[in-house]
XYZ file of C-alpha atoms in Angstrom:
532
model
C 83.846 63.268 63.953
C 85.493 64.127 60.622
C 87.686 67.137 59.844
C 84.938 69.269 58.304
C 82.670 68.853 61.329
C 85.547 69.547 63.691
C 86.154 72.790 61.785
C 82.465 73.711 62.106
C 82.540 73.019 65.848
C 85.717 75.089 66.132
C 83.897 77.975 64.456
C 81.089 77.625 67.003
C 83.595 77.638 69.865
C 85.340 80.742 68.522
C 82.084 82.668 68.057
C 80.189 81.813 71.253
C 80.337 85.375 72.559
C 79.333 86.834 69.204
C 76.360 84.494 68.939
C 75.245 85.347 72.466
C 75.458 89.073 71.757
C 73.751 88.694 68.391
C 70.912 86.761 69.969
C 70.378 89.417 72.618
C 70.184 92.045 69.866
C 67.295 90.281 68.129
C 65.676 89.422 71.463
C 65.734 93.091 72.443
C 64.332 94.260 69.094
C 61.238 92.085 69.722
C 59.285 93.289 66.704
C 55.842 91.806 65.957
C 54.615 90.114 62.777
C 55.168 91.993 59.493
C 56.917 94.805 61.398
C 60.368 93.247 61.947
C 62.244 96.091 60.236
C 65.339 96.239 62.434
C 65.580 92.474 62.871
C 65.509 91.741 59.145
C 67.946 94.579 58.449
C 70.361 93.097 60.998
C 70.244 89.685 59.302
C 70.711 91.203 55.830
C 73.732 93.196 56.980
C 75.298 90.240 58.812
C 74.840 87.830 55.919
C 76.387 90.269 53.468
C 79.350 90.706 55.782
C 79.846 86.929 55.516
C 79.790 86.880 51.735
C 76.168 86.020 51.011
C 74.240 87.614 48.174
C 71.032 88.868 49.736
C 67.728 89.868 48.187
C 65.853 92.184 50.533
C 62.065 92.213 50.576
C 61.850 88.781 48.938
C 58.426 87.671 47.746
C 57.073 91.210 48.095
C 57.429 91.069 51.892
C 59.291 94.130 53.249
C 60.787 92.282 56.224
C 61.715 89.061 54.398
C 64.965 88.201 52.639
C 66.619 85.450 50.634
C 70.384 84.884 50.899
C 72.631 82.633 48.808
C 76.290 81.577 48.995
C 77.916 79.047 46.702
C 81.202 77.169 46.891
C 80.923 75.588 43.462
C 78.950 72.626 42.111
C 76.979 70.558 44.600
C 73.600 70.325 46.332
C 71.493 73.328 47.310
C 70.443 73.188 50.962
C 68.176 75.642 52.760
C 67.515 76.649 56.324
C 65.888 79.808 57.603
C 65.434 82.422 60.309
C 62.311 83.573 62.095
C 62.423 86.712 64.214
C 58.892 87.970 64.948
C 57.819 88.535 68.548
C 54.424 88.394 70.254
C 52.491 91.533 71.348
C 51.652 91.637 75.024
C 54.680 89.672 76.168
C 57.366 92.216 76.976
C 59.588 90.690 79.653
C 63.019 91.637 80.942
C 65.623 88.855 81.393
C 65.234 88.975 85.169
C 63.864 86.712 87.902
C 60.581 88.583 88.333
C 57.755 89.780 86.129
C 58.992 93.027 84.631
C 58.773 94.504 81.114
C 61.959 95.435 79.298
C 63.299 98.857 80.205
C 61.251 101.637 78.647
C 58.566 99.233 77.422
C 54.962 98.682 78.353
C 53.958 95.217 79.474
C 51.772 95.186 76.336
C 54.716 95.614 73.979
C 55.995 92.528 72.117
C 58.408 89.956 73.476
C 59.899 86.675 72.311
C 57.908 83.770 73.663
C 59.008 80.713 71.637
C 61.671 82.306 71.300
C 62.100 83.032 67.583
C 65.199 85.029 68.454
C 66.931 81.760 69.384
C 65.433 79.961 66.397
C 67.025 82.388 63.963
C 70.338 82.630 65.804
C 70.661 78.834 65.953
C 70.195 78.342 62.223
C 72.424 81.325 61.432
C 75.159 79.820 63.618
C 74.864 76.476 61.837
C 74.841 78.161 58.438
C 77.982 80.215 59.067
C 79.803 77.317 60.735
C 79.032 75.096 57.740
C 80.141 77.855 55.356
C 83.490 78.143 57.131
C 84.006 74.378 57.052
C 83.081 74.220 53.360
C 85.724 76.833 52.573
C 88.413 75.101 54.622
C 87.686 71.647 53.208
C 86.789 72.630 49.634
C 83.285 71.202 49.859
C 81.116 72.195 46.905
C 77.504 73.221 47.176
C 75.146 76.119 47.751
C 73.723 77.412 51.020
C 70.367 79.153 50.882
C 68.993 81.080 53.861
C 65.603 82.770 53.970
C 64.267 85.307 56.414
C 60.718 84.290 57.313
C 58.738 87.066 59.031
C 55.296 86.831 60.625
C 55.386 83.170 61.672
C 52.977 83.987 64.480
C 50.366 84.550 61.785
C 52.063 81.945 59.543
C 52.422 84.500 56.819
C 55.690 84.203 54.904
C 56.495 80.648 53.871
C 53.373 80.228 51.757
C 54.406 83.407 49.896
C 58.012 82.303 49.398
C 56.673 78.972 48.151
C 54.312 80.589 45.664
C 57.157 82.763 44.362
C 59.462 79.792 43.735
C 62.058 80.346 46.451
C 62.047 76.641 47.404
C 61.766 75.151 43.908
C 65.436 74.345 43.246
C 66.302 73.196 46.774
C 67.504 69.638 47.451
C 66.662 69.618 51.180
C 65.355 71.951 53.880
C 66.261 71.976 57.577
C 63.537 73.361 59.839
C 64.400 74.027 63.483
C 62.285 75.207 66.390
C 63.061 75.486 70.119
C 61.040 72.793 71.882
C 57.557 73.891 72.903
C 55.793 70.724 74.014
C 56.725 67.294 75.300
C 57.718 64.798 74.016
C 59.117 66.912 71.140
C 62.289 67.917 72.959
C 65.776 67.181 71.597
C 64.532 65.069 68.714
C 63.303 65.114 65.132
C 59.685 64.712 64.103
C 58.945 61.317 62.659
C 55.468 60.786 61.202
C 53.153 63.356 62.753
C 54.050 66.692 61.220
C 52.125 69.906 61.875
C 48.681 70.328 60.353
C 46.799 72.957 58.395
C 46.432 76.570 59.438
C 44.006 79.126 58.019
C 43.870 82.801 58.910
C 41.398 85.249 57.383
C 40.475 88.852 58.123
C 36.852 89.932 57.867
C 36.376 93.670 57.412
C 33.011 95.347 57.696
C 32.465 98.660 55.923
C 29.410 100.819 56.469
C 29.419 102.880 53.262
C 26.160 104.845 53.616
C 24.969 104.924 57.215
C 22.465 107.667 56.335
C 20.436 105.244 54.199
C 19.646 102.891 57.065
C 16.258 104.500 57.747
C 14.595 107.758 56.766
C 16.372 110.819 58.053
C 14.721 113.440 60.234
C 12.844 115.601 57.746
C 13.527 118.692 59.858
C 17.291 118.140 59.845
C 19.608 119.635 57.222
C 22.046 116.730 57.596
C 21.269 113.139 56.545
C 22.274 111.468 59.830
C 21.149 113.773 62.596
C 21.251 113.069 66.317
C 17.490 112.579 66.411
C 17.326 110.054 63.562
C 17.842 106.333 63.828
C 21.367 105.587 62.659
C 22.826 102.491 61.048
C 24.289 99.936 63.472
C 27.566 100.303 61.553
C 30.814 98.416 61.326
C 31.392 97.889 65.046
C 27.969 96.310 65.381
C 28.785 94.029 62.457
C 32.073 93.033 64.045
C 30.542 92.147 67.381
C 27.625 90.388 65.719
C 30.221 88.275 63.927
C 32.114 87.735 67.175
C 29.009 86.669 69.137
C 27.577 84.549 66.343
C 30.858 82.690 65.930
C 31.126 82.044 69.659
C 27.596 80.632 69.525
C 28.270 78.381 66.548
C 31.844 77.308 67.378
C 30.815 74.053 69.058
C 28.783 73.177 65.966
C 31.610 73.680 63.472
C 33.522 70.464 64.159
C 33.517 67.592 66.652
C 35.485 68.435 69.785
C 38.434 66.171 69.008
C 41.494 66.178 66.785
C 43.157 69.073 68.547
C 41.558 71.785 66.415
C 41.317 75.365 67.680
C 39.874 78.727 66.684
C 41.071 82.129 67.890
C 40.151 85.687 67.046
C 41.891 89.054 67.157
C 40.458 92.535 66.754
C 42.670 94.505 64.406
C 42.987 98.230 65.221
C 41.107 99.402 62.139
C 38.131 100.891 63.971
C 37.220 104.539 64.283
C 36.738 106.620 67.406
C 36.433 110.155 66.108
C 32.803 111.067 66.736
C 30.175 110.308 69.344
C 27.184 110.686 67.058
C 28.078 108.600 64.004
C 28.403 104.847 63.518
C 31.821 103.361 62.871
C 32.499 103.077 59.150
C 35.048 100.242 59.256
C 36.041 97.452 61.659
C 38.097 94.262 61.226
C 38.331 90.928 63.008
C 40.871 88.191 62.279
C 40.089 84.513 62.751
C 42.797 81.854 62.799
C 42.185 78.145 63.072
C 44.360 75.063 63.344
C 43.091 71.716 62.095
C 44.651 68.307 61.477
C 43.449 68.213 57.857
C 42.091 70.394 55.076
C 38.551 69.010 55.191
C 38.178 70.176 58.792
C 39.700 73.565 57.974
C 37.299 74.075 55.067
C 34.290 73.255 57.230
C 35.290 75.955 59.716
C 35.793 78.398 56.837
C 32.294 77.800 55.500
C 30.708 78.624 58.865
C 32.835 81.741 59.363
C 32.014 83.033 55.892
C 28.283 82.587 56.480
C 28.484 84.274 59.869
C 30.319 87.235 58.359
C 27.819 87.642 55.529
C 24.839 87.652 57.901
C 26.565 90.005 60.369
C 27.200 92.475 57.574
C 23.613 92.320 56.331
C 22.206 92.800 59.817
C 24.363 95.874 60.442
C 23.918 97.746 57.149
C 27.511 97.034 56.135
C 29.299 95.319 53.317
C 31.932 92.631 53.794
C 35.533 92.460 52.578
C 37.808 89.500 53.258
C 41.583 89.106 53.168
C 43.614 85.929 53.543
C 46.570 86.069 55.914
C 47.623 82.423 55.617
C 46.297 79.166 54.219
C 48.672 76.255 54.661
C 48.602 72.574 53.757
C 49.418 69.884 56.378
C 53.054 68.821 56.491
C 54.708 65.873 54.727
C 57.292 63.894 56.676
C 60.686 62.627 55.505
C 62.265 59.778 57.480
C 65.513 59.921 55.529
C 66.266 63.475 56.627
C 64.880 62.866 60.128
C 67.415 60.082 60.641
C 70.308 62.093 59.157
C 69.557 65.091 61.368
C 69.027 63.070 64.539
C 72.416 61.416 64.045
C 74.008 64.848 64.197
C 71.927 65.882 67.198
C 72.997 62.686 68.984
C 76.627 63.414 68.119
C 76.304 66.885 69.689
C 74.239 65.805 72.688
C 71.484 67.562 74.618
C 72.003 71.056 76.063
C 73.755 71.294 79.409
C 73.226 74.078 81.930
C 76.148 75.494 83.850
C 76.248 76.922 87.395
C 75.172 80.401 86.247
C 72.078 79.026 84.486
C 71.194 76.915 87.531
C 71.539 79.913 89.822
C 69.346 82.068 87.564
C 66.666 79.373 87.535
C 66.847 78.979 91.309
C 66.373 82.740 91.693
C 63.182 82.522 89.618
C 61.883 79.698 91.815
C 62.760 81.552 94.995
C 61.021 84.713 93.787
C 57.835 82.751 93.175
C 57.905 81.301 96.680
C 59.119 77.848 95.612
C 61.902 75.975 97.313
C 64.889 76.332 94.928
C 65.848 72.992 93.437
C 69.331 71.565 93.154
C 68.655 70.800 89.479
C 65.804 73.136 88.450
C 65.694 72.364 84.714
C 63.389 69.717 83.253
C 65.094 66.373 82.842
C 63.764 66.229 79.278
C 65.687 69.415 78.434
C 68.928 67.635 79.267
C 68.383 64.344 77.436
C 67.660 63.101 73.930
C 64.610 61.174 72.831
C 64.704 58.897 69.788
C 62.363 60.108 67.023
C 60.348 56.872 66.990
C 59.975 56.969 70.771
C 58.852 60.609 70.624
C 56.359 59.620 67.937
C 55.024 56.782 70.079
C 54.536 59.094 73.065
C 52.918 61.751 70.883
C 50.447 59.300 69.364
C 49.215 58.186 72.792
C 47.152 61.369 72.960
C 45.738 61.278 69.431
C 43.042 59.280 67.601
C 44.317 56.765 65.058
C 42.743 58.603 62.093
C 44.659 61.804 62.790
C 47.809 62.251 60.704
C 48.833 65.821 61.626
C 48.797 67.913 64.789
C 49.314 71.558 65.819
C 50.524 74.070 63.260
C 53.526 75.967 61.963
C 54.024 77.315 58.468
C 57.132 75.199 57.802
C 54.539 72.720 56.523
C 54.348 74.635 53.230
C 58.061 73.973 52.702
C 57.440 70.239 52.918
C 55.446 70.399 49.658
C 58.370 71.844 47.688
C 61.391 69.832 48.874
C 62.357 67.094 51.355
C 62.195 68.709 54.790
C 63.224 67.733 58.303
C 61.786 69.291 61.443
C 63.890 69.084 64.596
C 63.732 70.456 68.112
C 66.270 71.390 70.751
C 65.342 72.200 74.338
C 64.821 75.748 75.421
C 65.230 76.300 79.175
C 62.170 75.075 81.070
C 61.841 74.431 84.794
C 60.581 71.501 86.821
C 57.206 72.146 88.432
C 57.242 71.786 92.220
C 54.977 69.050 93.533
C 51.500 70.369 94.271
C 52.072 73.564 92.263
C 49.910 74.597 89.281
C 53.077 75.543 87.396
C 54.856 78.709 86.401
C 53.403 81.914 84.945
C 54.163 82.424 81.252
C 56.655 85.226 81.855
C 59.125 82.729 83.364
C 59.951 80.976 80.100
C 60.033 84.333 78.324
C 62.561 85.650 80.829
C 64.732 82.534 80.589
C 64.740 82.968 76.825
C 66.583 86.250 77.256
C 69.125 85.127 79.856
C 72.364 84.228 78.035
C 73.383 81.610 80.580
C 70.053 79.802 80.052
C 69.344 80.218 76.317
C 72.890 80.009 74.878
C 72.997 76.191 75.307
C 69.987 75.958 72.966
C 71.734 78.030 70.314
C 74.964 76.091 70.674
C 73.353 72.646 70.423
C 71.025 73.553 67.546
C 73.735 75.433 65.651
C 76.123 72.475 65.765
C 73.319 70.137 64.677
C 72.432 72.335 61.701
C 76.092 72.647 60.667
C 76.726 68.911 60.898
C 73.591 68.058 58.936
C 74.410 70.555 56.189
C 77.937 69.175 55.858
C 76.741 65.559 55.777
C 74.162 66.271 53.073
C 76.628 68.261 50.978
C 78.925 65.215 50.824
C 76.385 62.397 50.662
C 74.422 62.496 47.401
C 72.882 59.082 48.096
C 71.086 60.387 51.171
C 69.654 63.231 49.103
C 68.566 60.770 46.407
C 66.740 58.664 49.005
C 65.190 61.777 50.543
C 63.920 62.901 47.132
C 62.506 59.460 46.323
C 60.692 59.418 49.655
C 59.453 62.972 49.073
C 58.035 62.082 45.661
C 56.324 58.986 47.017
C 54.768 60.703 50.021
C 53.586 63.658 47.984
C 51.975 61.316 45.452
C 50.176 59.563 48.313
C 48.748 62.929 49.413
C 47.196 63.395 45.971
C 46.966 66.511 43.862
C 46.862 69.225 46.518
C 48.059 72.490 44.987
C 48.896 75.566 47.023
C 45.761 76.972 48.626
C 46.329 80.587 47.612
C 46.654 82.073 44.136
C 50.102 82.365 42.567
C 49.816 86.164 42.605
C 48.706 86.308 46.253
C 50.190 89.348 47.961
C 51.205 89.201 51.628
C 48.827 91.208 53.830
C 51.452 93.653 55.068
C 49.100 96.603 54.541
C 46.718 95.482 57.267
C 46.848 97.357 60.601
C 49.145 94.955 62.405
C 50.433 96.109 65.805
C 53.406 98.428 65.395
C 55.384 99.714 68.360
C 58.977 100.819 67.911
C 59.712 100.759 64.200
C 59.656 104.536 63.751
C 56.751 104.334 61.327
C 54.050 105.975 63.386
C 54.106 103.376 66.122
C 51.460 103.218 68.810
C 52.656 102.723 72.363
C 50.128 101.065 74.671
C 51.912 102.591 77.636
C 50.027 105.826 76.894
C 46.677 104.101 77.251
C 47.062 102.071 80.426
C 48.537 102.417 83.880
C 48.744 100.272 86.980
C 47.076 100.834 90.338
C 48.707 100.587 93.756
C 48.410 96.811 93.629
C 50.187 96.454 90.272
C 46.963 95.719 88.384
C 46.446 97.206 84.952
C 43.712 99.833 84.714
C 42.612 102.166 81.976
C 44.168 105.610 82.210
C 41.881 108.393 83.243
C-alpha cells in the first residue's frame, strides 16, 4: 500500500466514531423520496465544512445537491450519496420488531440501507481529499446528492442537466442486496430499465354524467345518478391492469410491475364523486422494448378507465431510465482496492447483537450468525457466472437502479459491500424483513460495511487520480460499448422537471406532514386495526 492510501486509511481510522455517529443521524432522519430535507441539509453543511463548494437544489430538485472540490489540474471523478428511506418500514435498532421511538410502524425506515450507502461514499470522498492534500495529488472530486432513488427519480434529471458531462469516471456503490453480488464489482450484467408513471384521473363536470333531477335546484342532487368519478376510474385502471398484466409480456426475464396509490384523493363529502385520484405504476424490465410494451398497455388501460368513469386523464413521468452499460476497466480497478481492504469482519458486539435477534425469534443462537458470503470476497467474473445461471442467454440486464443513467454519460463502476445479513437456520423459512432493517441501524453491525466501502472508494479515487492510462482505457471501452448500444438518447425531454410536486408521503419534515399513527392502532394481540 502506497503513502497516499495509507494516509486515506489513517483518516478512516481517526474518524470511525464520527462516521458511526453521522450514519446514525441519517438513519434516524429516515425521510422518504423527494422529502429528504434534513438529510440533504446535513450533507450540504458537512461538505461545506470540509471545503467543498456546494450547489443546493441541483437540477431543480429541492433535496438534491452537487458538491465540488479541486486540488489543481487532474481528472474529475464522481461518487454520490443516496439518503431516501422507505415508508412503512420504521424499525428501531433493537432485537425485536419495534418502530423507532415516537414513530408509527408505517413511518419510513432505511431498508437497503441508503444511510450506509451515503456514509460509505462520503467517508471515501473525505479520506481521498485528505490524502490528496497531504500528497499534493491534483484532480477534482465531485459528489452529488441523489434523492428519491426508491422511485429512481434524481439521476436521470442530473444527467439531463449536464452534471455528469465533464466527469472522467463515476464510482457507484450499494450495500449488497442479493447473492452473489456481495463484496464484488458487477462485471457484464448491469441493472436494466425502469419506468415509473403516474396516472391521474380528474372528473371535471360530474353533473353532466346524466340528466339532473328536474325538481332539484342543484345539478348533482342526492336523487340523481352521479358520475362514477375519479375513484372509480382509478380502481377500473387498477382492476383492468391486474387482468391484463399476464398478457403484457412473457413471464420470464425478471420483469415486474408494481402500483402505488398516491394520497391525492378526496374524502370531504358523502354525496359527491371524487374529483381527482392518482395511481403510480413502476416497472422493471431487462430492455427498453419490454418496457415500452408494458407502457403501451398501461396507457390504453388508463384511457379506457377514464372514459368509462366520466373523467379525463393526466399523466406524469417519475422516471424513465435506460439499461446500464458496463465497464470492465473500472470494475477491475475497483475490485483490486476492495481486495486490498478485504471483506467486512464482525466483532464480538456484532455477533452478540445478531445472536440476540436469533434468540428473540426462537432460533438457536449460532456461534457465527452472519452469512459466510458477507465475510468473504467473490471475484467479479465468478459472481457474473453465478448470476447468469438464473438468466436466459438473451438477457443482458437485470433488476434496476437509477445509477444506470450515469453509465451513459461517463465510464462507471458498480460495486457492492456486504451489509449485515444472518444465516437462516435449517428448516426455517427465513427472517422477517425488520431484522435486516434493525441490523442496518446497529453500529456494531453496520459500521463494518461503511468502513470497508469507504476505504475501497478512497483507494479507487486515489488510483484513478494518479493513473491516466486507466482512465484512457476506461474511456475507450465506454465509447465502444456505447456505440454498440446504438443511438439511444435520454428517454425524457431535456427540460423535464422532477415530479416533486406530486403528493409523495411526507411525515416529519415540518411541511404539513401526515402521521399515520393518528389513523391506526393495534389490538390486544399487536395487530394493526383501523382506529374507531
